[in-house]
């Protein structure tokens, strides 16, 4: 007789959100045949997913009935929003979270999830949301994550630490977002002293019960680290960076608290190349390019990066990276460092920057911010700060490395790239909601290729605004249209020296 494979993983909650919803109860063990282990796993997993889906749909119908009787119930709205999110009914979930916010404007989860579901994810999850989420989860965290979801991040982080320490013992280390302390025991023999920090008091209580941490702090990671400059040899974070979108402040704080030859080892969920994203789980994903860039900006060199499965979610593995950063040796003195921010900004200001900002404001409106914007050429200078109010993320790209460095030093952009415009845009399909180009159309020879690349990089309903002194209105309209852009306007404008120019406004 063929051996039976355990059915428990398929019958349990299939994601963290399931657990929080209490939807763990799929009971039936389905007869197992044929006896191929992978097939058995697949059949069980598919059946379990189906049953979970059916259970959730039935629960949703019940919630809707209950809400019809009691439309202002915060508890019912909250449960319904979570369920709709799990069922991937994002538009419905967004409306429900907004209904909840109308009743409870301070509802931390509703604030976070409404922002994520509307495509306006905050730079990191707010502290009240994290503390509430994990306080509620503390009692069942270990059983659910390790028992049901094949959670491996602590072992992956500790494994990389063991390899890189190579027999050495770290004098002082800290486990960021230590949670219930699953990482602590894995570090036995690798560290002499271990601290832990976490926003959730109840998770910290669980960690304390393990008796492996020397000091446990209830607090926010970045705030906590900045209080301890050059204190640690080893800083670790297992499955915590998925609650941070923008990693800049975190990386800088880690760099600050590490000794010069220290190590930072962490996991992230794998995202798209050059950016971070937030998924319906409320967690963030990071692309490899994004990680490398932020690490370099904060003064780290990446000494290891491995891809693997961090755990299961909805019957599928969550892909991620385990990576290690080491502070870079001190760089030689930099001439740009002598310039003030104002001087740096002045060097980035094109004559058409005010015209571009004005057109962008008219297209977007002053009460609204788009998600991602790009300053092509890094020419917005004095107006970058105003432009920032129109977009959550602002990147610049220039083929001139000196210009990109100036922009980076000015500290006004989220990302500063050195690349030729066309390949840069072609590598970022559907990426930008707003693109501004002060001199692109005057310096590029192959304008159809430029418009084609712009079309590729513009997100749905994205706006491209460019000023040119070299093209006629008819040529602009024809070339933009030929590449599939919708021309909204071609406006005659005057540059500050009185020279006539045209401002093209087009949509994807
Ligand atoms: C998925 S759990 C991982 C816990 C632990 N590292 C492990 O591997 O079991 C994420 C933990 O990070 C904590 N956390 C998230 N963002 C935080 C922040 N900004 N400051 C402190 N703790 C944070 C949460 O409270 C939670 O306990």
Coordinates of C-alpha atoms and ligand atoms in Angstrom, one line a residue:
X1 CA 0.0 0.0 0.0
X2 CA 1.3 3.4 -0.8
X3 CA 2.2 5.6 2.1
X4 CA -0.1 8.4 3.0
X5 CA 1.3 11.9 2.9
X6 CA 0.3 14.1 5.9
X7 CA -2.7 16.2 5.0
X8 CA -2.4 18.8 7.7
X9 CA -0.8 21.6 5.8
X10 CA -3.5 21.6 3.2
X11 CA -6.2 21.7 5.8
X12 CA -4.9 24.6 7.8
X13 CA -5.1 28.3 7.2
X14 CA -3.3 29.1 3.9
X15 CA -2.1 32.6 4.7
X16 CA -1.5 35.0 7.5
X17 CA -4.7 36.8 6.6
X18 CA -6.6 33.5 6.9
X19 CA -5.3 33.1 10.4
X20 CA -6.2 36.6 11.4
X21 CA -9.7 35.9 10.1
X22 CA -9.8 32.6 11.9
X23 CA -10.5 30.7 8.7
X24 CA -8.4 27.7 9.5
X25 CA -11.1 25.0 9.5
X26 CA -11.1 22.9 6.4
X27 CA -11.6 19.4 7.9
X28 CA -11.8 16.7 5.2
X29 CA -8.9 14.5 4.5
X30 CA -9.3 13.5 0.9
X31 CA -8.3 9.8 -0.1
X32 CA -4.9 9.9 -1.6
X33 CA -4.1 8.3 -4.9
X34 CA -2.3 7.8 -7.1
X35 CA 0.7 7.6 -4.8
X36 CA 3.0 10.2 -6.4
X37 CA 4.0 12.6 -3.6
X38 CA 4.0 15.8 -5.7
X39 CA 0.6 14.9 -7.2
X40 CA -0.9 14.2 -3.8
X41 CA 0.4 17.5 -2.5
X42 CA -1.1 19.3 -5.5
X43 CA -4.5 17.6 -5.2
X44 CA -4.7 18.3 -1.5
X45 CA -3.5 21.9 -2.0
X46 CA -6.0 22.5 -4.8
X47 CA -8.9 21.0 -2.9
X48 CA -8.0 22.8 0.3
X49 CA -7.8 26.1 -1.6
X50 CA -11.2 25.4 -3.2
X51 CA -12.8 24.7 0.2
X52 CA -11.2 27.7 1.8
X53 CA -12.6 29.8 -1.1
X54 CA -16.1 28.2 -0.7
X55 CA -16.0 28.8 3.1
X56 CA -14.9 32.4 2.6
X57 CA -17.6 33.1 0.0
X58 CA -20.2 31.7 2.4
X59 CA -18.9 33.8 5.2
X60 CA -19.0 36.9 3.0
X61 CA -22.7 36.3 2.2
X62 CA -23.4 36.0 6.0
X63 CA -21.5 39.2 6.7
X64 CA -23.4 41.0 4.0
X65 CA -26.7 39.9 5.5
X66 CA -25.6 41.0 9.0
X67 CA -24.4 44.4 7.6
X68 CA -27.7 45.0 5.9
X69 CA -29.3 44.9 9.4
X70 CA -26.4 46.7 11.1
X71 CA -24.7 48.9 8.5
X72 CA -22.5 50.8 11.0
X73 CA -21.0 47.9 12.8
X74 CA -17.2 48.4 12.9
X75 CA -16.5 44.8 13.6
X76 CA -18.6 43.6 10.7
X77 CA -17.1 46.1 8.3
X78 CA -13.6 45.1 9.4
X79 CA -14.3 41.4 8.9
X80 CA -15.9 42.1 5.5
X81 CA -13.0 44.2 4.3
X82 CA -10.5 41.5 5.3
X83 CA -12.6 38.8 3.6
X84 CA -13.0 40.8 0.4
X85 CA -9.3 41.4 0.3
X86 CA -8.6 37.7 0.7
X87 CA -11.1 36.9 -2.0
X88 CA -9.2 39.4 -4.2
X89 CA -12.3 41.7 -4.5
X90 CA -10.0 44.7 -4.2
X91 CA -12.5 47.4 -5.3
X92 CA -15.1 46.1 -2.8
X93 CA -12.5 45.8 -0.1
X94 CA -11.3 49.4 -0.7
X95 CA -14.9 50.7 -0.4
X96 CA -15.5 48.7 2.8
X97 CA -12.2 50.0 4.4
X98 CA -13.3 53.5 3.4
X99 CA -16.7 52.9 5.1
X100 CA -14.9 51.8 8.2
X101 CA -12.6 54.9 8.0
X102 CA -15.6 57.1 7.8
X103 CA -16.8 55.7 11.1
X104 CA -13.3 55.4 12.7
X105 CA -10.8 57.8 11.0
X106 CA -8.1 56.5 13.3
X107 CA -8.5 52.8 12.4
X108 CA -4.9 51.9 11.8
X109 CA -5.4 48.8 9.6
X110 CA -8.1 50.5 7.5
X111 CA -5.7 53.5 6.9
X112 CA -3.0 51.2 5.8
X113 CA -5.1 48.9 3.7
X114 CA -7.1 51.6 2.0
X115 CA -3.9 53.3 1.0
X116 CA -2.4 50.0 -0.3
X117 CA -5.6 49.0 -2.2
X118 CA -5.9 52.4 -3.8
X119 CA -2.3 52.2 -5.1
X120 CA -1.0 54.8 -2.7
X121 CA 1.0 52.6 -0.3
X122 CA 2.7 54.5 2.5
X123 CA 6.5 54.4 2.8
X124 CA 6.1 51.9 5.6
X125 CA 3.2 50.3 7.5
X126 CA 2.1 52.6 10.4
X127 CA 3.2 51.6 13.9
X128 CA -0.3 51.3 15.3
X129 CA -1.3 48.9 12.6
X130 CA 1.8 46.7 13.1
X131 CA 1.4 46.6 16.9
X132 CA -2.3 45.8 16.7
X133 CA -1.8 43.2 14.0
X134 CA 0.9 41.3 15.8
X135 CA -0.5 41.7 19.3
X136 CA -3.6 39.9 18.0
X137 CA -1.4 37.3 16.4
X138 CA 1.1 36.6 19.2
X139 CA -0.5 33.6 20.8
X140 CA -0.8 31.6 17.5
X141 CA 2.2 33.0 15.6
X142 CA 4.6 30.1 16.1
X143 CA 2.1 27.3 15.6
X144 CA 0.6 28.9 12.5
X145 CA 3.8 30.1 10.8
X146 CA 6.0 27.2 11.5
X147 CA 3.3 24.5 11.7
X148 CA 1.1 25.5 8.7
X149 CA 3.0 27.9 6.5
X150 CA 6.5 26.2 6.4
X151 CA 8.1 29.4 7.6
X152 CA 11.8 29.4 7.1
X153 CA 13.1 33.0 7.3
X154 CA 14.8 32.6 10.8
X155 CA 16.8 29.5 9.6
X156 CA 17.7 31.2 6.4
X157 CA 19.0 34.3 8.2
X158 CA 20.8 32.3 10.8
X159 CA 22.3 30.0 8.0
X160 CA 23.7 33.0 6.2
X161 CA 25.1 34.5 9.4
X162 CA 26.8 31.2 10.2
X163 CA 28.4 31.1 6.7
X164 CA 29.6 34.7 6.8
X165 CA 30.8 34.6 10.4
X166 CA 32.8 31.5 9.4
X167 CA 33.6 30.4 12.9
X168 CA 33.7 33.8 14.5
X169 CA 31.3 34.8 17.3
X170 CA 29.5 38.2 17.0
X171 CA 30.0 40.1 20.3
X172 CA 26.8 42.1 20.2
X173 CA 23.8 41.5 17.9
X174 CA 20.2 42.6 17.6
X175 CA 17.2 40.9 16.1
X176 CA 15.1 43.6 14.4
X177 CA 11.3 42.9 14.6
X178 CA 12.2 39.9 16.7
X179 CA 8.5 38.9 17.1
X180 CA 8.1 35.8 19.3
X181 CA 11.9 35.2 19.1
X182 CA 12.0 32.3 16.6
X183 CA 15.4 33.5 15.4
X184 CA 17.0 33.7 18.8
X185 CA 17.6 29.9 19.3
X186 CA 19.0 29.6 15.8
X187 CA 21.8 32.0 16.7
X188 CA 23.2 29.7 19.4
X189 CA 27.0 29.7 19.2
X190 CA 27.0 32.6 16.7
X191 CA 26.5 35.5 19.0
X192 CA 27.6 36.4 22.5
X193 CA 25.0 38.9 23.3
X194 CA 21.6 39.2 21.6
X195 CA 19.1 42.1 21.8
X196 CA 15.6 42.2 20.3
X197 CA 13.3 45.0 19.3
X198 CA 9.7 44.9 18.2
X199 CA 6.6 47.1 18.1
X200 CA 4.3 44.5 19.5
X201 CA 4.4 44.1 23.3
X202 CA 2.7 40.8 23.2
X203 CA 5.2 39.4 20.6
X204 CA 8.0 40.6 22.9
X205 CA 6.4 38.8 25.9
X206 CA 6.6 35.6 23.9
X207 CA 10.2 36.3 23.0
X208 CA 11.1 36.9 26.6
X209 CA 9.7 33.4 27.5
X210 CA 12.5 31.8 25.4
X211 CA 15.2 33.1 27.7
X212 CA 17.7 33.7 24.8
X213 CA 17.6 37.5 24.5
X214 CA 19.7 39.7 26.8
X215 CA 17.6 42.8 26.3
X216 CA 14.2 43.1 24.7
X217 CA 12.9 46.5 23.6
X218 CA 9.3 47.4 22.7
X219 CA 9.7 50.1 20.1
X220 CA 10.1 51.1 16.5
X221 CA 13.2 49.8 14.8
X222 CA 14.5 53.0 13.1
X223 CA 14.0 55.0 16.2
X224 CA 15.6 52.4 18.4
X225 CA 18.7 51.9 16.2
X226 CA 19.4 55.6 15.9
X227 CA 19.8 55.7 19.7
X228 CA 22.7 53.1 19.5
X229 CA 25.4 54.4 17.1
X230 CA 28.2 51.8 16.3
X231 CA 26.8 49.4 18.9
X232 CA 26.4 46.1 17.0
X233 CA 28.6 43.6 15.1
X234 CA 25.6 41.8 13.7
X235 CA 22.1 43.1 12.9
X236 CA 19.4 40.6 11.7
X237 CA 15.9 40.9 10.4
X238 CA 13.8 37.9 9.5
X239 CA 10.6 38.7 7.6
X240 CA 10.4 42.3 8.9
X241 CA 11.4 44.4 5.9
X242 CA 8.1 43.4 4.3
X243 CA 6.5 46.0 6.6
X244 CA 8.8 48.7 5.2
X245 CA 8.3 50.0 1.7
X246 CA 11.0 52.5 1.3
X247 CA 14.2 51.0 2.9
X248 CA 16.3 54.2 2.9
X249 CA 15.7 55.3 6.5
X250 CA 16.0 51.7 7.7
X251 CA 19.3 51.0 5.9
X252 CA 20.7 54.3 7.1
X253 CA 19.8 53.5 10.7
X254 CA 21.3 50.0 10.4
X255 CA 24.4 51.5 8.9
X256 CA 24.6 53.9 11.8
X257 CA 24.3 51.3 14.5
X258 CA 26.8 48.8 13.0
X259 CA 30.5 48.7 13.8
X260 CA 32.7 49.3 10.7
X261 CA 33.2 45.6 10.1
X262 CA 29.7 44.6 11.1
X263 CA 27.1 42.6 9.1
X264 CA 23.4 43.2 8.4
X265 CA 21.5 40.1 7.3
X266 CA 17.8 40.2 6.3
X267 CA 15.0 38.8 4.2
X268 CA 12.7 40.6 1.8
X269 CA 9.8 39.3 -0.3
X270 CA 10.9 39.3 -4.0
X271 CA 9.4 42.2 -6.0
X272 CA 9.9 43.8 -9.4
X273 CA 13.4 45.1 -10.3
X274 CA 13.8 48.8 -9.5
X275 CA 11.1 49.5 -7.0
X276 CA 9.1 48.4 -4.0
X277 CA 5.4 47.4 -4.2
X278 CA 2.7 46.6 -1.7
X279 CA 0.4 43.6 -2.3
X280 CA -3.1 43.0 -1.1
X281 CA -1.6 41.2 1.9
X282 CA -0.6 44.7 3.1
X283 CA 3.0 43.7 3.0
X284 CA 5.8 45.1 0.7
X285 CA 8.0 43.4 -1.9
X286 CA 11.4 44.7 -3.0
X287 CA 13.2 44.2 -6.4
X288 CA 16.8 43.2 -6.4
X289 CA 17.9 46.4 -8.2
X290 CA 16.0 48.4 -5.6
X291 CA 17.8 46.6 -2.8
X292 CA 21.2 47.1 -4.3
X293 CA 20.6 50.8 -4.9
X294 CA 19.3 51.6 -1.5
X295 CA 22.1 49.5 0.1
X296 CA 24.8 51.4 -1.9
X297 CA 23.2 54.8 -1.1
X298 CA 23.3 54.0 2.6
X299 CA 27.0 53.1 2.4
X300 CA 26.8 49.3 2.2
X301 CA 28.3 46.7 -0.1
X302 CA 26.2 43.6 -0.7
X303 CA 28.2 40.6 0.2
X304 CA 25.6 37.9 -0.4
X305 CA 22.2 37.6 -2.0
X306 CA 20.3 34.3 -2.3
X307 CA 16.8 33.7 -3.7
X308 CA 14.5 31.1 -2.1
X309 CA 11.1 30.3 -0.7
X310 CA 10.4 32.2 2.6
X311 CA 7.1 30.4 3.4
X312 CA 3.8 29.4 1.9
X313 CA 0.9 31.7 1.2
X314 CA -2.4 30.6 -0.3
X315 CA -0.9 27.3 -1.3
X316 CA 2.0 28.9 -3.1
X317 CA 5.6 29.6 -2.0
X318 CA 6.5 33.2 -1.2
X319 CA 9.7 33.9 -3.1
X320 CA 12.2 36.1 -1.4
X321 CA 15.8 37.1 -1.0
X322 CA 18.1 36.6 2.0
X323 CA 20.9 39.1 1.7
X324 CA 23.9 40.4 3.7
X325 CA 25.3 43.9 3.7
X326 CA 28.6 45.2 5.1
X327 CA 29.5 48.9 5.6
X328 CA 31.7 50.1 2.8
X329 CA 35.2 51.3 3.7
X330 CA 35.4 55.1 3.8
X331 CA 35.2 56.7 0.3
X332 CA 37.8 59.3 -0.7
X333 CA 36.8 63.0 -0.3
X334 CA 34.1 64.0 -2.8
X335 CA 34.3 67.5 -4.5
X336 CA 30.5 67.6 -4.7
X337 CA 30.2 67.4 -1.0
X338 CA 31.5 71.0 -0.8
X339 CA 28.4 72.3 -2.6
X340 CA 25.3 73.4 -0.6
X341 CA 21.9 71.9 -1.5
X342 CA 20.9 75.2 -3.1
X343 CA 24.0 75.1 -5.3
X344 CA 23.3 71.5 -6.3
X345 CA 19.7 72.3 -7.1
X346 CA 20.6 75.3 -9.2
X347 CA 22.8 73.1 -11.3
X348 CA 19.8 70.9 -12.1
X349 CA 17.4 73.6 -13.1
X350 CA 16.4 73.8 -16.8
X351 CA 14.8 77.0 -18.3
X352 CA 11.5 75.1 -18.8
X353 CA 11.2 73.6 -15.3
X354 CA 8.5 76.1 -14.2
X355 CA 6.5 75.5 -17.4
X356 CA 6.6 71.7 -16.8
X357 CA 5.5 72.0 -13.1
X358 CA 2.6 74.3 -14.1
X359 CA 1.4 71.8 -16.7
X360 CA 1.8 68.9 -14.3
X361 CA -0.2 70.7 -11.6
X362 CA -3.0 71.4 -14.1
X363 CA -3.1 67.8 -15.2
X364 CA -3.0 66.3 -11.8
X365 CA -4.7 68.8 -9.6
X366 CA -3.3 70.1 -6.4
X367 CA -5.3 67.8 -4.0
X368 CA -4.1 64.6 -5.5
X369 CA -0.7 62.8 -5.8
X370 CA 0.1 60.3 -8.4
X371 CA 2.1 57.2 -7.4
X372 CA 5.4 57.3 -9.5
X373 CA 6.9 60.3 -11.3
X374 CA 10.1 60.6 -13.4
X375 CA 12.1 63.7 -14.1
X376 CA 13.8 62.7 -17.4
X377 CA 17.2 64.4 -17.5
X378 CA 17.0 65.6 -13.9
X379 CA 16.1 69.1 -15.0
X380 CA 13.4 70.2 -12.5
X381 CA 15.9 72.0 -10.2
X382 CA 14.2 74.7 -8.1
X383 CA 10.8 72.9 -8.7
X384 CA 11.7 69.4 -7.6
X385 CA 10.3 70.1 -4.1
X386 CA 7.0 71.2 -5.5
X387 CA 6.9 68.3 -7.9
X388 CA 7.3 66.0 -4.9
X389 CA 3.9 67.1 -3.7
X390 CA 2.4 65.8 -6.9
X391 CA 3.9 62.3 -6.6
X392 CA 4.5 59.8 -3.9
X393 CA 7.8 58.7 -5.5
X394 CA 10.0 60.8 -7.6
X395 CA 12.9 59.4 -9.7
X396 CA 15.3 61.0 -12.1
X397 CA 17.4 59.6 -14.8
X398 CA 20.3 61.2 -16.7
X399 CA 22.9 59.8 -19.1
X400 CA 25.4 62.2 -17.4
X401 CA 26.8 60.5 -14.2
X402 CA 27.8 63.8 -12.7
X403 CA 24.2 65.1 -13.0
X404 CA 22.8 62.0 -11.4
X405 CA 25.3 62.3 -8.5
X406 CA 24.4 66.0 -8.1
X407 CA 20.7 65.0 -8.0
X408 CA 21.5 62.3 -5.5
X409 CA 23.5 64.7 -3.3
X410 CA 20.7 67.2 -3.4
X411 CA 18.6 64.5 -1.7
X412 CA 15.3 65.4 -3.4
X413 CA 14.6 62.3 -5.5
X414 CA 13.8 58.8 -4.4
X415 CA 16.0 57.3 -7.0
X416 CA 18.8 58.8 -9.2
X417 CA 19.9 56.7 -12.2
X418 CA 22.6 57.1 -14.7
X419 CA 21.3 55.6 -18.0
X420 CA 20.4 56.6 -21.5
X421 CA 16.7 57.6 -21.6
X422 CA 15.4 55.1 -24.1
X423 CA 16.7 51.8 -22.6
X424 CA 15.9 53.2 -19.1
X425 CA 12.2 53.7 -20.1
X426 CA 12.0 50.4 -22.1
X427 CA 13.1 48.5 -19.0
X428 CA 10.3 49.9 -16.9
X429 CA 7.0 49.0 -18.6
X430 CA 3.8 50.6 -17.2
X431 CA 5.9 52.2 -14.5
X432 CA 5.3 55.9 -14.3
X433 CA 2.1 57.9 -13.8
X434 CA 3.9 61.2 -14.6
X435 CA 6.9 61.9 -16.8
X436 CA 8.5 65.3 -17.3
X437 CA 11.1 66.1 -19.9
X438 CA 12.7 69.5 -20.1
X439 CA 15.2 68.9 -22.9
X440 CA 14.6 65.3 -24.1
X441 CA 13.0 66.2 -27.4
X442 CA 15.7 68.7 -28.2
X443 CA 18.7 66.4 -27.5
X444 CA 17.5 63.1 -28.9
X445 CA 17.9 62.3 -32.6
X446 CA 15.4 59.5 -33.0
X447 CA 12.1 61.0 -31.7
X448 CA 9.8 58.1 -32.8
X449 CA 12.0 55.8 -30.6
X450 CA 11.7 58.3 -27.7
X451 CA 7.9 58.4 -28.0
X452 CA 7.8 54.6 -28.3
X453 CA 9.8 54.3 -25.1
X454 CA 7.7 56.9 -23.3
X455 CA 4.6 54.9 -24.3
X456 CA 6.1 51.7 -22.9
X457 CA 7.0 53.3 -19.5
X458 CA 3.8 55.2 -19.0
X459 CA 1.3 53.5 -16.6
X460 CA -2.4 53.4 -17.5
X461 CA -3.7 57.0 -17.8
X462 CA -0.1 58.2 -17.2
X463 CA 0.8 61.7 -18.4
X464 CA 3.9 62.8 -20.4
X465 CA 4.8 66.5 -20.5
X466 CA 7.7 67.8 -22.5
X467 CA 9.0 71.2 -23.7
X468 CA 10.8 71.6 -27.0
X469 CA 12.2 74.4 -29.1
X470 CA 13.1 72.1 -32.0
X471 CA 9.9 70.5 -33.1
X472 CA 6.8 71.9 -34.9
X473 CA 3.3 71.3 -33.5
X474 CA 2.4 69.1 -36.4
X475 CA 5.5 66.9 -36.0
X476 CA 4.9 66.5 -32.3
X477 CA 1.3 65.5 -32.8
X478 CA 2.1 63.1 -35.6
X479 CA 5.0 61.4 -33.9
X480 CA 3.2 61.0 -30.5
X481 CA 0.1 59.7 -32.1
X482 CA 2.0 57.3 -34.3
X483 CA 3.4 55.7 -31.1
X484 CA 0.0 55.3 -29.5
X485 CA 0.0 58.4 -27.2
X486 CA -3.1 60.6 -26.9
X487 CA -2.1 64.2 -27.4
X488 CA -4.1 66.4 -24.9
X489 CA -2.5 69.7 -25.9
X490 CA 0.4 71.3 -27.6
X491 CA 0.7 74.8 -26.0
X492 CA 2.9 77.6 -27.2
X493 CA 5.1 78.9 -24.3
X494 CA 7.9 81.3 -23.7
X495 CA 11.1 80.4 -21.9
X496 CA 12.6 82.8 -19.4
X497 CA 14.8 84.4 -22.0
X498 CA 11.8 85.0 -24.2
X499 CA 12.5 82.2 -26.7
X500 CA 9.4 80.5 -28.1
X501 CA 8.8 76.9 -27.3
X502 CA 6.1 74.2 -27.3
X503 CA 4.8 72.3 -24.3
X504 CA 3.4 68.9 -25.3
X505 CA 0.9 67.2 -22.9
X506 CA 0.1 63.6 -23.8
X507 CA -1.5 60.6 -22.2
X508 CA -0.8 56.9 -22.5
Ligands
LIG1 C1 6.4 38.4 10.4 S1 6.9 38.9 12.0 C2 8.5 38.2 12.0 C3 9.0 38.0 13.5 C4 10.3 37.3 13.6 N1 11.4 38.1 13.0 C5 10.3 35.9 13.1 O1 11.0 35.7 12.1 O2 9.6 35.1 13.6 C6 7.3 40.7 11.8 C7 7.6 41.3 13.1 O3 8.2 42.6 12.8 C8 7.6 43.6 13.7 N2 7.7 44.9 13.1 C9 7.3 45.3 11.8 N3 7.6 46.5 11.6 C10 8.3 47.0 12.7 C11 8.9 48.2 13.0 N4 8.8 49.3 12.2 N5 9.5 48.4 14.2 C12 9.5 47.3 15.1 N6 9.0 46.1 14.8 C13 8.3 45.9 13.6 C14 6.2 43.1 13.9 O4 5.7 43.6 15.1 C15 6.4 41.6 13.9 O5 6.6 41.1 15.2

